[in-house]
Tab-separated table of C-alpha atoms in Angstrom:
chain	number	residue	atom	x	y	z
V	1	UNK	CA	3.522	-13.840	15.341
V	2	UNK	CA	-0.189	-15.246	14.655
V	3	UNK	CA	-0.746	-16.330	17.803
V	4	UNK	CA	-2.085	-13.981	20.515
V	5	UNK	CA	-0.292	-16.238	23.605
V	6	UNK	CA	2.967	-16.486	21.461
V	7	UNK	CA	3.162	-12.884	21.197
V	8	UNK	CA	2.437	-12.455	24.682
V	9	UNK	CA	5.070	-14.929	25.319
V	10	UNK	CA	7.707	-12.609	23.592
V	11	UNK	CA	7.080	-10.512	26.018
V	12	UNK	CA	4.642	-8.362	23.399
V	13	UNK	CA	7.033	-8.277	20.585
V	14	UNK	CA	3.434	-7.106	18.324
V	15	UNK	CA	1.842	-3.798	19.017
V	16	UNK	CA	-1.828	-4.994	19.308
V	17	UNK	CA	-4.545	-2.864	18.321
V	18	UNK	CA	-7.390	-2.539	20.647
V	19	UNK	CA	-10.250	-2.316	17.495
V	20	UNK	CA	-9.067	-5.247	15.836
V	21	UNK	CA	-7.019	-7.399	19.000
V	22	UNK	CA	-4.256	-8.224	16.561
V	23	UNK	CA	-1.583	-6.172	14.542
V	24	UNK	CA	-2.691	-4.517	11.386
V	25	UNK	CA	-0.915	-6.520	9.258
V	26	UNK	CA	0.961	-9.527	9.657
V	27	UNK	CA	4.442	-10.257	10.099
V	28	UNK	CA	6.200	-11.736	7.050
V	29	UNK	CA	9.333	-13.062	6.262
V	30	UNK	CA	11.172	-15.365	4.072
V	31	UNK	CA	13.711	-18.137	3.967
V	32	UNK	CA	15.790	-19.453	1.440
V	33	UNK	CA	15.211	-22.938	-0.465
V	34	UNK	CA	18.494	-24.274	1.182
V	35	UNK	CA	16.814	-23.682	4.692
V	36	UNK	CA	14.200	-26.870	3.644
V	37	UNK	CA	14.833	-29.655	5.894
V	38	UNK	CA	12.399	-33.561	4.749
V	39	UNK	CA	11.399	-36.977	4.929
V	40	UNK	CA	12.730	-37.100	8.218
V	41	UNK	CA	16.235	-36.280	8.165
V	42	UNK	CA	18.105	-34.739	10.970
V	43	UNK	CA	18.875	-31.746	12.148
V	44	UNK	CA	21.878	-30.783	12.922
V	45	UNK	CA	21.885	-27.916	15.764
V	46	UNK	CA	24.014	-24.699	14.902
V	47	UNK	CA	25.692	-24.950	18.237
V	48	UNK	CA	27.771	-21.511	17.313
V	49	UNK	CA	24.533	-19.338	16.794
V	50	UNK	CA	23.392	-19.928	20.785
V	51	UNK	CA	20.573	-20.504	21.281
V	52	UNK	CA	17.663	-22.924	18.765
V	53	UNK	CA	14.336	-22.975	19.387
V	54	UNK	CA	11.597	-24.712	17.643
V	55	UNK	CA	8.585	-23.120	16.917
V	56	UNK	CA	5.768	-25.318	15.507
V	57	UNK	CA	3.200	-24.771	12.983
V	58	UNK	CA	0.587	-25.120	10.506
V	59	UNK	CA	1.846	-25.067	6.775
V	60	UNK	CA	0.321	-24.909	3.639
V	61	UNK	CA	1.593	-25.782	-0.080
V	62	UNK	CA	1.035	-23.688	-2.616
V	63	UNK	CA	-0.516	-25.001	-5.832
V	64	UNK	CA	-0.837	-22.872	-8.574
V	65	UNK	CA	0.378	-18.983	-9.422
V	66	UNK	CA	-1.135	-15.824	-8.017
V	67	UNK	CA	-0.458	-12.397	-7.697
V	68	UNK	CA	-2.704	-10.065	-5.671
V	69	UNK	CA	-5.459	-13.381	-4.919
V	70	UNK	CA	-8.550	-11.888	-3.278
V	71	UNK	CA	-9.191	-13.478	-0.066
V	72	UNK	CA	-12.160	-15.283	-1.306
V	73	UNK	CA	-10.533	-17.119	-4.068
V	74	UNK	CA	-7.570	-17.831	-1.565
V	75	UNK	CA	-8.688	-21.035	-0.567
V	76	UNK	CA	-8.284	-22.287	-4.123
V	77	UNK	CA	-4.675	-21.433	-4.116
V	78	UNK	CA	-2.961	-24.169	-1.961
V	79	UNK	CA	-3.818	-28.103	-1.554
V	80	UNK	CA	-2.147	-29.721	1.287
V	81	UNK	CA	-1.322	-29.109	4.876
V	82	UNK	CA	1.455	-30.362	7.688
V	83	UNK	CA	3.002	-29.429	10.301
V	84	UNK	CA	6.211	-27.982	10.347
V	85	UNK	CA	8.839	-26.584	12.192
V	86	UNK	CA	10.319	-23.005	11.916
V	87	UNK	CA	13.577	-22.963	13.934
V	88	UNK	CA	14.833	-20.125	14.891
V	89	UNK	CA	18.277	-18.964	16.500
V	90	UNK	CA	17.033	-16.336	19.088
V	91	UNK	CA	20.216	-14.985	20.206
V	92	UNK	CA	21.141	-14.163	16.789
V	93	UNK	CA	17.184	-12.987	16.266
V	94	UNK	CA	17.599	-10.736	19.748
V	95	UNK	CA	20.856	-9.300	18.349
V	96	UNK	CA	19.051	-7.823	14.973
V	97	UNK	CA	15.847	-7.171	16.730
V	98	UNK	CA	17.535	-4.696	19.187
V	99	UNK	CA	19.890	-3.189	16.410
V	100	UNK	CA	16.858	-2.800	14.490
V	101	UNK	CA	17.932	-5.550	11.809
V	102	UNK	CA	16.407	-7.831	9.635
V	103	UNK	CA	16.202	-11.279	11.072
V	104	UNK	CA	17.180	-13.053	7.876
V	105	UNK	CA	20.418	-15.245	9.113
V	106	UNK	CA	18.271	-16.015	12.410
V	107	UNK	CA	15.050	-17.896	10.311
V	108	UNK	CA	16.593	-18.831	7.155
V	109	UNK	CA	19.697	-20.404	8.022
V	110	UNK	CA	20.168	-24.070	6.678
V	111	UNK	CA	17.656	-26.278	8.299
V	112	UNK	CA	15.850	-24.251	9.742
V	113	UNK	CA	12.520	-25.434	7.686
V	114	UNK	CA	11.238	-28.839	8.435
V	115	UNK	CA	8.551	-30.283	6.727
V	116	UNK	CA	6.324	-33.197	7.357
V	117	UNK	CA	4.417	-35.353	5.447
V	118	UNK	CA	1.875	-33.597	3.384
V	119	UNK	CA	-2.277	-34.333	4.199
V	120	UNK	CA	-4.902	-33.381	1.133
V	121	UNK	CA	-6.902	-30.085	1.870
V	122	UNK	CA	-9.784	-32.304	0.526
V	123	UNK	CA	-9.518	-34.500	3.180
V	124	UNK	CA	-9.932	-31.525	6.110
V	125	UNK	CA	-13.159	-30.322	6.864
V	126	UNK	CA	-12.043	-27.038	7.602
V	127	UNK	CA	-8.496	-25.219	7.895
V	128	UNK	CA	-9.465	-22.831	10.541
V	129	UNK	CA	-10.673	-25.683	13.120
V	130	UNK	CA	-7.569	-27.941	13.204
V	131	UNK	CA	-5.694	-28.601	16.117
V	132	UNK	CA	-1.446	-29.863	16.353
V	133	UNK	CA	0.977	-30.329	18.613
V	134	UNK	CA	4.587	-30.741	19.236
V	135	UNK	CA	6.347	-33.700	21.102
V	136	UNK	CA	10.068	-33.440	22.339
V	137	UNK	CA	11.144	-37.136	23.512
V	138	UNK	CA	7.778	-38.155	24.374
V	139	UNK	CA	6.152	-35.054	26.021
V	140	UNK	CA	3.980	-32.697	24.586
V	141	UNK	CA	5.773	-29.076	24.209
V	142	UNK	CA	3.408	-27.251	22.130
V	143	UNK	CA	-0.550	-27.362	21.237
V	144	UNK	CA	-2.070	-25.063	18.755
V	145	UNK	CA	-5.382	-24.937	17.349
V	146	UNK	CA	-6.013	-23.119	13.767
V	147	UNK	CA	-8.800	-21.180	15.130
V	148	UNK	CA	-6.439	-19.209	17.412
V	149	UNK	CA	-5.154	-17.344	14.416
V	150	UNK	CA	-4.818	-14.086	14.196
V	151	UNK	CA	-4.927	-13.893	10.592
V	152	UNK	CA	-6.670	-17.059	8.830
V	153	UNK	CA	-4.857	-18.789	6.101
V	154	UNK	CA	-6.770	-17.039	3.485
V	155	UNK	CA	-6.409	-13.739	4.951
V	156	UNK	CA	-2.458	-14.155	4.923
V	157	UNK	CA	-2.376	-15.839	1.179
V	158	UNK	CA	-4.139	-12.657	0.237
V	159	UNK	CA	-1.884	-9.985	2.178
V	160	UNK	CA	1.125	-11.993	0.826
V	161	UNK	CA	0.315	-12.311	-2.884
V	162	UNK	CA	0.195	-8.209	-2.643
V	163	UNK	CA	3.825	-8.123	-2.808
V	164	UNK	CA	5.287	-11.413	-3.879
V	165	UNK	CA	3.760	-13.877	-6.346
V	166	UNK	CA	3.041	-17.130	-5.019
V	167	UNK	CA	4.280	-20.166	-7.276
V	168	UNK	CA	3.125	-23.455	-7.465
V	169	UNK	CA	5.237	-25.702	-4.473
V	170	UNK	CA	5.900	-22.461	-2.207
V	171	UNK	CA	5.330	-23.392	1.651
V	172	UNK	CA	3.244	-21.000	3.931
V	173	UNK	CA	4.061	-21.301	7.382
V	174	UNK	CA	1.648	-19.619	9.207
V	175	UNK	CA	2.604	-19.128	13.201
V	176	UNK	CA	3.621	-20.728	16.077
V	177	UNK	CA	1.535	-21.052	19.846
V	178	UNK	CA	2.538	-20.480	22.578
V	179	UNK	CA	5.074	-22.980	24.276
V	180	UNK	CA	8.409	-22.591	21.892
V	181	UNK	CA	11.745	-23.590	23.818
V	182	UNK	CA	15.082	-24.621	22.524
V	183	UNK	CA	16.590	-27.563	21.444
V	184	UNK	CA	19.742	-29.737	21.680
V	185	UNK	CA	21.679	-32.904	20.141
V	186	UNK	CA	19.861	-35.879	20.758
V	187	UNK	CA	16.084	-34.454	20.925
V	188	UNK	CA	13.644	-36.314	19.449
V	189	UNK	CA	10.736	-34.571	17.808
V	190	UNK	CA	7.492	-35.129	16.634
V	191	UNK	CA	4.889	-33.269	14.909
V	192	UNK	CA	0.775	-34.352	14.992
V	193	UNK	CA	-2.208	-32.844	13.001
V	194	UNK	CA	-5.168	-33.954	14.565
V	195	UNK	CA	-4.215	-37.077	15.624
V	196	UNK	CA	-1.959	-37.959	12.553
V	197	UNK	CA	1.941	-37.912	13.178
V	198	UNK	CA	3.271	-36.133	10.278
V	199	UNK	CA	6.542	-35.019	11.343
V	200	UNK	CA	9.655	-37.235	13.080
V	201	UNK	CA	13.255	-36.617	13.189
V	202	UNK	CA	15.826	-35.880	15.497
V	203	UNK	CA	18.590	-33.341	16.658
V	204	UNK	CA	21.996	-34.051	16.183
């Protein structure tokens, strides 16, 4: 929810503030180490939870412990960045959301986190003017640019750290654009920052 289109895309799922244009805080949640899906390997779709979508986006890795980082020392606080893939099961998320539920089981099921290859921060010139994309079997599905945030990288390493202490090799996700749809056996993915493909696997 980071993304002003995204949100509008949810058909307004974030109550925006008219001072600010965004929520006042951001929407966090977590998912379990089992949900991690790397170098490349498949993923198999959870046919029996409806619905999969991916959702792509910028992620960060955490390199050393904080707790309560101010958001000018936040930048010293992670060292690489990829693109990833949160997948979520949106029947199962529509469900909790209308029962007023958490949406644990529809983010954090196994799988549901895929990583790509990690870039060095060093070699960025600047997090907040980075644009990626999404390819599904050859066509581009999503485009996102870093500078479409709603809340910057630091800003959200900052809120986080308020409540939970970040440890060295935790992931950040950080929002999705617009243009998230769903996916099925067979789809072939592939994830660029800049023009770097960092991210390939497919659906099984």
């Amino acid at each position: 929810m980071n993304y002003a289109e995204h949100n509008k895309e949810l058909k307004n799922t974030l109550l925006i503030t008219e001072a600010k244009g965004k929520t006042e805080e951001p929407v966090i949640f977590t998912k379990a180490d089992s949900a991690l899906l790397k170098s490349g390997k498949p993923f198999f779709v959870p046919d029996f939870m409806g619905r999969i979508d991916y959702e792509t986006e910028i992620v960060v890795r955490i390199c050393r412990l904080g707790k309560g980082i101010p958001e000018r020392f936040a930048h010293r606080y992670y060292d690489a960045v990829t693109v990833g893939i949160d997948f979520t099961a949106r029947d199962v998320q529509k469900k909790a959301k209308d029962l007023g539920r958490p949406w644990t089981i529809a983010k954090g099921f196994d799988g549901s986190a895929v990583i790509g290859n990690w870039v060095d921060k060093e070699s960025l010139s600047d997090i907040q003017n980075l644009h990626f994309r999404l390819d599904k079997n050859g066509e581009t599905v999503q485009q996102g640019f870093t500078g479409d945030m709603l809340f910057r990288v630091d800003e959200i390493i900052a809120y986080i750290s308020r409540f939970f202490t970040l440890k060295t090799g935790d992931l950040l996700y950080t929002g999705t654009p617009v243009g998230v749809g769903p996916v099925q056996p067979g789809d072939h993915l592939e994830g660029y920052l800049q023009d770097k493909k960092v991210l390939d696997f497919y659906c099984k």
